Amino acid sequence: MNDGPGGPGDQAAYDVVVVGAGVVGTAIARELAHHDLRIAVLDAAADVGDGTSKANTAILHTGFDATPGTLESRLVRRGYDLLEGYAAATGIPVEPLGALLVAWDDEQLAALPKLKAKAEANGYDRTRVIGADEVYRREPRLGPGALGALHVPGESIICPWTTTLAFATEAVRAGVDLRLSTRVGEVVAGDGDRPHEIRTSRGVVRARYVVNAAGLWSDELDRRFGHRGFTVTPRRGELIVFDKLARPL
Ligand SMILES: Cc1cc2nc3c(=O)[nH]c(=O)nc-3n(C[C@H](O)[C@H](O)[C@H](O)COP(=O)(O)OP(=O)(O)OC[C@H]3O[C@@H](n4cnc5c(N)ncnc54)[C@H](O)[C@@H]3O)c2cc1C
């Protein structure tokens, strides 16, 4: 199907088109590929995982600090179990470093038991409040003044690039068409009888179902289908990336 602009592939018809080849879109495509469906993944970028998925903090979260009872709490917990298992099965690098939430004043120290209770309400019962001695035993190079910490043993780091690549590779091997450098523009929304018509920078693609995995642009895509379900409010932030030489710290 991937015969470029102007070729017969431009008029491709699919059961499902996933817009976005980030970690979300590729994971969904991999899952759907187990079914008897014609599936395509479209992404404007030239490679998979080129959006937010390539530029995050790489934490495999336990969900200990989510708001209990929310969808986020449920999904982060479920995602943790699924991704931990998938990483072990496929060899995605994971380092179970654990996390320390350090208290630097009395108010923060007093809040630690509440954070532990919150973790338990989220179904995570392995956190522990530890004293300053144990904090410095675990992190000898931490600056002076720590009064205690909440230790969260399950927090890990996971390679974000390998994760998206693994999902995409499995999806493609299972028959999914991965169409990169393909930006989705206007859409003529279909109905039960007519498929959706998706105009892209590489021709028109038709789909019975569209999965919106367009990350920060997912609200725009939503609007192109005539919905106003949600708005993404991106925020610009700053991360400090240390050299590998700083790793022992
Ligand atoms: C600074 C930072 C730190 C983070 N840290 C963590 C962390 O430690 N742990 C964690 O679990 N999560 C973390 N996250 C969140 C996580 O990175 C995101 O939730 C995740 O990457 C979102 O994946 P996605 O597939 O939804 O989006 P993306 O990876 O952004 O993928 C969306 C894709 O859609 C494509 N697209 C958009 N519009 C179109 C269009 N019109 N046509 C074609 N393609 C289109 C884009 O090119 C992009 O590739 C962090 C996020 C940030 C910003």
XYZ file of N, CA, C and O in Angstrom, residues 2-175:
696
model
N 2.107 1.155 0.378
C 2.910 2.358 0.571
C 3.619 2.788 -0.711
O 4.837 2.838 -0.763
N 2.852 3.071 -1.757
C 3.549 3.417 -2.984
C 3.587 4.908 -3.236
O 3.716 5.361 -4.358
N 3.489 5.696 -2.177
C 3.791 7.114 -2.274
C 2.699 7.945 -2.901
O 1.668 7.444 -3.328
N 2.958 9.257 -2.986
C 1.958 10.170 -3.505
C 1.634 9.866 -4.960
O 2.533 9.603 -5.742
N 0.387 9.914 -5.278
C -0.004 9.686 -6.666
C -0.206 8.228 -7.010
O -0.829 7.896 -8.004
N 0.329 7.324 -6.226
C 0.191 5.902 -6.519
C -1.158 5.385 -6.063
O -1.926 6.109 -5.427
N -1.445 4.134 -6.384
C -2.754 3.582 -6.008
C -2.966 3.539 -4.507
O -4.100 3.575 -4.030
N -1.877 3.499 -3.723
C -2.003 3.465 -2.264
C -2.661 4.710 -1.709
O -3.162 4.706 -0.587
N -2.664 5.815 -2.470
C -3.283 7.048 -1.986
C -4.769 6.879 -1.702
O -5.340 7.597 -0.909
N -5.381 5.952 -2.364
C -6.829 5.768 -2.208
C -7.129 4.606 -1.278
O -8.142 3.941 -1.405
N -6.225 4.363 -0.345
C -6.359 3.183 0.495
C -7.605 3.238 1.366
O -7.994 4.295 1.849
N -8.194 2.103 1.552
C -9.365 2.000 2.429
C -9.028 1.029 3.556
O -8.521 -0.059 3.314
N -9.324 1.459 4.775
C -8.988 0.646 5.948
C -10.203 0.485 6.848
O -11.129 1.293 6.822
N -10.143 -0.554 7.674
C -11.145 -0.658 8.738
C -10.856 0.403 9.796
O -11.752 1.090 10.267
N -9.574 0.481 10.189
C -9.188 1.417 11.255
C -7.966 2.213 10.824
O -6.981 1.634 10.347
N -8.044 3.524 10.992
C -6.867 4.370 10.814
C -6.544 4.997 12.168
O -7.411 5.603 12.797
N -5.316 4.812 12.608
C -4.850 5.417 13.849
C -4.042 6.649 13.454
O -3.087 6.539 12.681
N -4.429 7.822 13.947
C -3.657 9.038 13.660
C -2.724 9.285 14.841
O -3.178 9.535 15.962
N -1.422 9.198 14.578
C -0.422 9.407 15.626
C 0.373 8.136 15.883
O -0.194 7.103 16.241
N 1.682 8.214 15.640
C 2.554 7.053 15.876
C 3.437 7.304 17.092
O 4.627 7.026 17.091
N 2.817 7.864 18.140
C 3.507 7.970 19.426
C 3.297 6.673 20.189
O 2.826 5.666 19.631
N 3.608 6.705 21.477
C 3.491 5.473 22.261
C 2.038 5.016 22.326
O 1.756 3.802 22.307
N 1.107 5.970 22.336
C -0.306 5.599 22.439
C -0.794 4.967 21.133
O -1.354 3.868 21.124
N -0.537 5.651 20.003
C -1.017 5.145 18.707
C -0.406 3.797 18.349
O -1.106 2.895 17.867
N 0.880 3.641 18.590
C 1.525 2.371 18.214
C 1.055 1.233 19.123
O 0.895 0.099 18.667
N 0.811 1.540 20.417
C 0.320 0.496 21.337
C -1.076 0.043 20.909
O -1.382 -1.154 20.911
N -1.906 1.013 20.507
C -3.267 0.667 20.071
C -3.203 -0.158 18.782
O -3.892 -1.171 18.642
N -2.329 0.261 17.851
C -2.214 -0.470 16.575
C -1.751 -1.906 16.819
O -2.257 -2.851 16.199
N -0.799 -2.064 17.725
C -0.305 -3.421 18.036
C -1.437 -4.285 18.583
O -1.584 -5.453 18.221
N -2.238 -3.708 19.453
C -3.342 -4.462 20.062
C -4.394 -4.823 18.998
O -4.841 -5.961 18.923
N -4.744 -3.830 18.149
C -5.776 -4.079 17.132
C -5.303 -5.079 16.087
O -6.108 -5.764 15.455
N -3.978 -5.144 15.895
C -3.420 -6.012 14.851
C -3.698 -7.491 15.123
O -3.578 -8.324 14.234
N -4.094 -7.814 16.372
C -4.447 -9.209 16.684
C -5.793 -9.598 16.071
O -6.173 -10.752 16.107
N -6.534 -8.603 15.567
C -7.862 -8.877 15.010
C -7.810 -8.830 13.487
O -6.872 -8.291 12.903
N -8.833 -9.377 12.876
C -8.870 -9.439 11.419
C -9.364 -8.091 10.867
O -10.517 -7.941 10.490
N -8.452 -7.121 10.859
C -8.800 -5.761 10.444
C -7.701 -5.208 9.554
O -6.521 -5.535 9.747
N -8.084 -4.369 8.602
C -7.068 -3.636 7.820
C -6.810 -2.329 8.562
O -7.722 -1.531 8.778
N -5.553 -2.152 8.956
C -5.220 -1.030 9.844
C -4.074 -0.216 9.260
O -3.110 -0.784 8.717
N -4.172 1.105 9.389
C -3.037 1.970 9.046
C -2.764 2.904 10.218
O -3.676 3.287 10.943
N -1.487 3.226 10.397
C -1.094 4.269 11.357
C -0.494 5.404 10.539
O 0.420 5.173 9.727
N -1.021 6.622 10.722
C -0.510 7.784 9.990
C 0.212 8.713 10.959
O -0.271 8.956 12.065
N 1.348 9.228 10.537
C 1.989 10.261 11.365
C 2.685 11.271 10.464
O 3.300 10.909 9.453
N 2.587 12.536 10.866
C 3.216 13.611 10.102
C 4.741 13.519 10.165
O 5.439 13.950 9.249
N 5.247 12.957 11.241
C 6.708 12.905 11.425
C 7.326 11.800 10.584
O 6.640 10.926 10.069
N 8.654 11.858 10.464
C 9.363 10.899 9.618
C 9.710 9.612 10.359
O 10.220 8.663 9.766
N 9.429 9.579 11.665
C 9.712 8.352 12.418
C 8.657 8.188 13.509
O 7.962 9.160 13.852
N 8.583 7.008 14.064
C 7.632 6.796 15.168
C 8.191 7.446 16.439
O 9.404 7.640 16.568
N 7.288 7.800 17.328
C 7.705 8.333 18.628
C 8.394 9.674 18.566
O 9.169 10.022 19.449
N 8.105 10.446 17.524
C 8.839 11.700 17.340
C 8.161 12.888 18.023
O 8.667 13.995 17.977
N 7.015 12.658 18.658
C 6.331 13.732 19.395
C 6.757 13.706 20.860
O 7.928 13.505 21.183
N 5.791 13.854 21.750
C 6.102 13.856 23.187
C 6.755 12.549 23.624
O 7.551 12.523 24.563
N 6.425 11.466 22.920
C 6.923 10.152 23.349
C 8.441 10.046 23.348
O 9.004 9.184 24.021
N 9.116 10.902 22.575
C 10.573 10.804 22.549
C 11.223 11.734 23.590
O 12.428 11.731 23.756
N 10.432 12.549 24.253
C 11.024 13.636 25.020
C 10.425 13.735 26.408
O 10.047 14.797 26.860
N 10.291 12.599 27.075
C 9.723 12.666 28.424
C 10.737 12.209 29.458
O 11.896 11.975 29.154
N 10.274 12.070 30.691
C 11.183 11.796 31.800
C 11.441 10.305 31.975
O 12.189 9.901 32.855
N 10.781 9.488 31.164
C 11.052 8.045 31.094
C 10.680 7.278 32.359
O 11.197 6.197 32.608
N 9.764 7.835 33.139
C 9.396 7.139 34.380
C 8.237 6.178 34.117
O 7.227 6.557 33.514
N 8.419 4.944 34.563
C 7.322 3.973 34.574
C 6.651 4.148 35.942
O 7.164 3.692 36.963
N 5.511 4.860 35.933
C 4.888 5.292 37.189
C 4.044 4.195 37.830
O 3.292 3.508 37.142
N 4.141 4.106 39.156
C 3.250 3.200 39.895
C 1.858 3.814 40.019
O 0.895 3.099 40.263
N 1.779 5.126 39.889
C 0.497 5.820 40.094
C 0.241 6.128 41.556
O -0.883 6.471 41.934
N 1.280 6.074 42.396
C 1.091 6.240 43.848
C 0.507 7.609 44.208
O -0.201 7.743 45.198
N 0.794 8.637 43.375
C 0.367 9.989 43.751
C -0.798 10.512 42.921
O -1.109 11.692 42.947
N -1.455 9.603 42.169
C -2.638 10.048 41.412
C -3.774 10.353 42.394
O -3.697 10.001 43.572
N -4.803 11.028 41.889
C -5.968 11.265 42.754
C -6.800 9.983 42.805
O -7.263 9.508 41.766
N -6.940 9.403 44.004
C -7.646 8.117 44.096
C -9.042 8.181 43.490
O -9.735 9.189 43.609
N -9.415 7.102 42.838
C -10.771 7.001 42.289
C -10.900 7.578 40.891
O -11.946 7.450 40.265
N -9.837 8.239 40.377
C -9.947 8.833 39.045
C -9.601 7.794 37.968
O -8.975 6.762 38.243
N -9.981 8.136 36.745
C -9.624 7.293 35.599
C -8.099 7.199 35.495
O -7.539 6.134 35.224
N -7.429 8.332 35.749
C -5.961 8.347 35.679
C -5.368 7.323 36.653
O -4.475 6.551 36.305
N -5.885 7.316 37.878
C -5.380 6.386 38.884
C -5.503 4.948 38.388
O -4.565 4.153 38.458
N -6.672 4.614 37.836
C -6.914 3.243 37.370
C -6.008 2.901 36.187
O -5.397 1.841 36.139
N -5.900 3.840 35.235
C -5.148 3.540 34.018
C -3.633 3.493 34.265
O -2.935 2.674 33.675
N -3.132 4.381 35.120
C -1.678 4.367 35.372
C -1.297 3.046 36.040
O -0.297 2.415 35.688
N -2.132 2.603 36.964
C -1.853 1.348 37.668
C -1.885 0.160 36.695
O -0.996 -0.683 36.684
N -2.922 0.130 35.863
C -3.059 -0.959 34.884
C -1.912 -0.897 33.875
O -1.326 -1.901 33.493
N -1.575 0.338 33.448
C -0.488 0.522 32.483
C 0.842 0.071 33.058
O 1.678 -0.510 32.352
N 1.034 0.307 34.356
C 2.276 -0.105 35.008
C 2.441 -1.624 34.896
O 3.491 -2.126 34.487
N 1.388 -2.347 35.252
C 1.463 -3.816 35.221
C 1.681 -4.325 33.799
O 2.511 -5.185 33.550
N 0.914 -3.746 32.844
C 1.027 -4.211 31.458
C 2.414 -3.927 30.894
O 3.040 -4.789 30.267
N 2.905 -2.703 31.130
C 4.182 -2.322 30.521
C 5.357 -3.029 31.200
O 6.329 -3.410 30.535
N 5.235 -3.262 32.499
C 6.287 -3.996 33.202
C 6.409 -5.405 32.601
O 7.512 -5.889 32.319
N 5.262 -6.034 32.375
C 5.254 -7.382 31.797
C 5.768 -7.382 30.365
O 6.563 -8.240 29.973
N 5.325 -6.392 29.585
C 5.729 -6.315 28.178
C 7.236 -6.061 28.062
O 7.919 -6.656 27.228
N 7.740 -5.191 28.926
C 9.171 -4.874 28.889
C 10.002 -6.125 29.216
O 11.018 -6.409 28.560
N 9.542 -6.891 30.207
C 10.276 -8.108 30.578
C 10.251 -9.107 29.420
O 11.254 -9.768 29.125
N 9.116 -9.191 28.734
C 8.984 -10.170 27.650
C 9.779 -9.778 26.408
O 10.228 -10.646 25.662
N 9.951 -8.477 26.180
C 10.558 -8.032 24.921
C 11.978 -7.504 25.092
O 12.661 -7.237 24.106
N 12.412 -7.311 26.326
C 13.779 -6.818 26.541
C 13.909 -5.309 26.500
O 15.013 -4.781 26.335
N 12.798 -4.590 26.681
C 12.881 -3.123 26.767
C 13.616 -2.771 28.066
O 13.262 -3.291 29.131
N 14.641 -1.919 27.987
C 15.385 -1.608 29.206
C 14.531 -0.915 30.270
O 13.869 0.077 29.985
N 14.539 -1.495 31.464
C 13.843 -0.923 32.623
C 14.811 -0.943 33.797
O 15.510 -1.924 33.994
N 14.857 0.139 34.548
C 15.672 0.143 35.762
C 14.772 0.491 36.947
O 14.282 1.611 37.048
N 14.555 -0.474 37.838
C 13.696 -0.219 39.010
C 14.470 0.524 40.103
O 14.874 -0.051 41.104
N 14.664 1.805 39.884
C 15.500 2.591 40.798
C 14.783 2.942 42.098
O 15.416 3.169 43.124
N 13.439 3.021 42.049
C 12.691 3.521 43.197
C 12.782 5.033 43.241
O 13.629 5.637 42.573
N 11.888 5.639 44.002
C 11.884 7.104 44.108
C 11.847 7.508 45.574
O 11.332 6.765 46.421
N 12.412 8.667 45.856
C 12.346 9.246 47.194
C 11.674 10.606 47.097
O 12.132 11.462 46.323
N 10.589 10.794 47.841
C 9.997 12.141 47.941
C 10.552 12.745 49.219
O 10.138 12.379 50.320
N 11.488 13.649 49.094
C 12.253 14.120 50.246
C 11.540 15.304 50.908
O 11.088 16.223 50.226
N 11.455 15.256 52.228
C 10.871 16.367 53.006
C 12.005 17.260 53.496
O 12.929 16.791 54.155
N 11.892 18.564 53.181
C 12.952 19.519 53.552
C 12.528 20.445 54.683
O 13.333 21.240 55.160
N 11.243 20.389 55.073
C 10.818 21.191 56.230
C 9.741 20.405 56.989
O 9.287 19.338 56.544
N 9.328 20.949 58.147
C 8.406 20.210 59.019
C 7.055 19.970 58.344
O 6.432 18.925 58.540
N 6.634 20.954 57.566
C 5.338 20.808 56.885
C 5.379 19.631 55.902
O 4.458 18.811 55.851
N 6.472 19.560 55.142
C 6.602 18.450 54.179
C 6.727 17.112 54.914
O 6.177 16.100 54.479
N 7.436 17.143 56.034
C 7.601 15.910 56.814
C 6.249 15.407 57.318
O 5.941 14.209 57.255
N 5.436 16.367 57.786
C 4.116 16.004 58.325
C 3.200 15.466 57.222
O 2.254 14.714 57.500
N 3.482 15.842 55.961
C 2.614 15.417 54.849
C 2.933 13.987 54.378
O 2.128 13.375 53.676
N 4.084 13.443 54.773
C 4.492 12.132 54.228
C 3.490 11.006 54.548
O 3.150 10.229 53.644
N 2.983 10.911 55.803
C 2.005 9.836 56.063
C 0.755 9.964 55.193
O 0.162 8.964 54.795
N 0.377 11.221 54.882
C -0.814 11.406 54.014
C -0.519 10.895 52.603
O -1.384 10.320 51.948
N 0.727 11.129 52.137
C 1.091 10.644 50.802
C 1.100 9.110 50.773
O 0.728 8.492 49.786
N 1.524 8.536 51.889
C 1.524 7.058 51.987
C 0.079 6.533 51.925
O -0.214 5.568 51.213
N -0.812 7.216 52.665
C -2.229 6.802 52.677
C -2.834 6.953 51.273
O -3.629 6.120 50.826
N -2.415 8.026 50.568
C -2.919 8.249 49.205
C -2.454 7.118 48.282
O -3.230 6.602 47.471
N -1.201 6.731 48.430
C -0.667 5.636 47.610
C -1.491 4.375 47.856
O -1.839 3.642 46.916
N -1.825 4.124 49.132
C -2.604 2.923 49.461
C -4.014 3.002 48.871
O -4.544 2.018 48.371
N -4.585 4.217 48.882
C -5.911 4.394 48.263
C -5.839 4.158 46.753
O -6.836 3.818 46.115
N -4.634 4.315 46.184
C -4.444 4.034 44.759
C -4.054 2.571 44.521
O -3.671 2.198 43.411
N -4.111 1.760 45.584
C -3.818 0.336 45.434
C -2.335 0.009 45.476
O -1.926 -1.103 45.135
N -1.512 0.978 45.904
C -0.067 0.722 45.962
C 0.375 0.754 47.423
O 0.414 1.815 48.056
N 0.698 -0.414 47.976
C 0.946 -0.473 49.429
C 2.416 -0.717 49.775
O 2.732 -1.154 50.878
N 3.314 -0.415 48.859
C 4.722 -0.701 49.142
C 5.520 0.543 49.551
O 6.728 0.480 49.715
N 4.857 1.706 49.692
C 5.626 2.895 50.088
C 5.952 2.820 51.577
O 5.270 2.140 52.353
N 7.003 3.543 51.983
C 7.429 3.560 53.386
C 7.930 4.954 53.719
O 8.642 5.566 52.917
N 7.572 5.458 54.899
C 8.156 6.718 55.373
C 9.479 6.368 56.046
O 9.523 5.492 56.915
N 10.554 7.013 55.601
C 11.869 6.693 56.170
C 12.472 7.954 56.796
O 12.144 9.079 56.414
N 13.348 7.750 57.756
C 13.982 8.868 58.454
C 15.198 9.393 57.693
O 15.623 8.804 56.685
N 15.751 10.500 58.223
C 16.879 11.152 57.546
C 18.077 10.207 57.392
O 18.758 10.214 56.356
N 18.317 9.355 58.408
C 19.471 8.437 58.322
C 19.366 7.556 57.076
O 20.334 7.392 56.339
N 18.176 6.985 56.908
C 18.011 6.087 55.756
C 18.052 6.857 54.426
O 18.567 6.359 53.425
N 17.532 8.096 54.449
C 17.595 8.911 53.218
C 19.051 9.063 52.783
O 19.408 8.818 51.617
N 19.924 9.429 53.745
C 21.338 9.662 53.371
C 22.092 8.361 53.111
O 23.061 8.350 52.363
N 21.596 7.252 53.690
C 22.215 5.960 53.360
C 21.911 5.607 51.897
O 22.759 5.139 51.155
N 20.666 5.915 51.489
C 20.282 5.606 50.101
C 20.863 6.611 49.111
O 21.179 6.265 47.988
N 20.920 7.886 49.506
C 21.394 8.952 48.598
C 22.468 9.768 49.306
O 22.219 10.905 49.737
N 23.681 9.225 49.420
C 24.714 9.910 50.206
C 25.083 11.290 49.662
O 25.589 12.131 50.408
N 24.826 11.535 48.374
C 25.237 12.825 47.809
C 24.140 13.880 47.847
O 24.303 14.961 47.278
N 23.018 13.546 48.485
C 21.939 14.528 48.605
C 22.428 15.692 49.468
O 23.167 15.482 50.427
N 22.008 16.924 49.111
C 22.428 18.090 49.886
C 21.955 18.000 51.338
O 21.060 17.204 51.652
N 22.517 18.825 52.230
C 22.158 18.753 53.643
C 20.744 19.280 53.904
O 20.236 20.091 53.133
N 20.121 18.801 54.965
C 18.840 19.366 55.397
C 17.639 18.467 55.198
O 16.534 18.840 55.588
N 17.822 17.263 54.623
C 16.663 16.378 54.436
C 16.202 15.863 55.794
O 17.015 15.464 56.637
N 14.874 15.872 56.022
C 14.340 15.447 57.322
C 13.760 14.032 57.280
O 13.574 13.396 58.313
N 13.473 13.578 56.088
C 12.875 12.255 55.920
C 12.389 12.144 54.487
O 12.615 13.051 53.677
N 11.733 11.027 54.167
C 11.258 10.868 52.788
C 10.197 9.781 52.726
O 10.072 8.961 53.654
N 9.460 9.802 51.636
C 8.601 8.660 51.312
C 9.363 7.852 50.269
O 9.742 8.383 49.213
N 9.598 6.587 50.574
C 10.290 5.714 49.609
C 9.246 4.965 48.799
O 8.331 4.346 49.356
N 9.369 5.064 47.467
C 8.426 4.394 46.561
C 9.244 3.397 45.732
O 9.817 3.756 44.699
N 9.319 2.143 46.169
C 10.265 1.221 45.549
C 9.949 0.875 44.087
O 10.854 0.584 43.319
N 8.670 0.936 43.706
C 8.310 0.467 42.364
C 8.568 1.457 41.240
O 8.527 1.094 40.059
N 8.822 2.728 41.567
C 9.039 3.705 40.484
C 10.302 3.308 39.706
O 11.354 3.027 40.294
N 10.178 3.268 38.386
C 11.286 2.785 37.550
C 11.503 3.761 36.408
O 10.647 4.593 36.120
N 12.640 3.620 35.730
C 12.781 4.310 34.454
C 12.784 3.258 33.345
O 13.280 2.145 33.527
N 12.199 3.637 32.227
C 12.043 2.716 31.096
C 12.442 3.455 29.830
O 12.184 4.658 29.715
N 13.047 2.770 28.894
C 13.494 3.438 27.658
C 12.283 3.814 26.795
O 11.588 2.935 26.284
N 12.009 5.112 26.636
C 10.812 5.486 25.871
C 10.945 5.210 24.378
O 9.947 4.943 23.713
N 12.163 5.279 23.837
C 12.334 5.055 22.395
C 12.065 3.595 22.052
O 11.344 3.279 21.126
N 12.663 2.684 22.851
C 12.490 1.257 22.557
C 11.029 0.846 22.692
O 10.545 -0.004 21.940
N 10.328 1.446 23.642
C 8.933 1.047 23.867
C 8.087 1.325 22.624
O 7.402 0.439 22.114
N 8.175 2.559 22.112
C 7.381 2.901 20.927
C 7.831 2.072 19.725
O 7.009 1.579 18.946
N 9.156 1.905 19.589
C 9.673 1.105 18.467
C 9.179 -0.337 18.533
O 8.848 -0.934 17.509
N 9.136 -0.892 19.742
C 8.690 -2.287 19.896
C 7.220 -2.424 19.494
O 6.855 -3.332 18.739
N 6.383 -1.489 19.977
C 4.957 -1.537 19.604
C 4.803 -1.421 18.084
O 4.061 -2.183 17.466
N 5.529 -0.460 17.486
C 5.391 -0.221 16.038
C 5.889 -1.428 15.251
O 5.268 -1.847 14.269
N 7.003 -1.983 15.681
C 7.574 -3.125 14.957
C 6.606 -4.306 14.980
O 6.349 -4.936 13.940
N 6.034 -4.579 16.155
C 5.105 -5.706 16.241
C 3.853 -5.449 15.405
O 3.331 -6.362 14.767
N 3.394 -4.198 15.417
C 2.195 -3.869 14.631
C 2.465 -4.083 13.144
O 1.670 -4.704 12.431
N 3.610 -3.581 12.674
C 3.936 -3.699 11.237
C 4.117 -5.167 10.856
O 3.627 -5.624 9.827
N 4.778 -5.917 11.720
C 4.954 -7.350 11.430
C 3.617 -8.079 11.358
O 3.490 -9.095 10.682
N 2.638 -7.567 12.096
C 1.312 -8.202 12.085
C 0.442 -7.656 10.952
O -0.746 -7.934 10.894
N 1.017 -6.820 10.062
C 0.294 -6.404 8.868
C -0.203 -4.977 8.852
O -0.876 -4.562 7.903
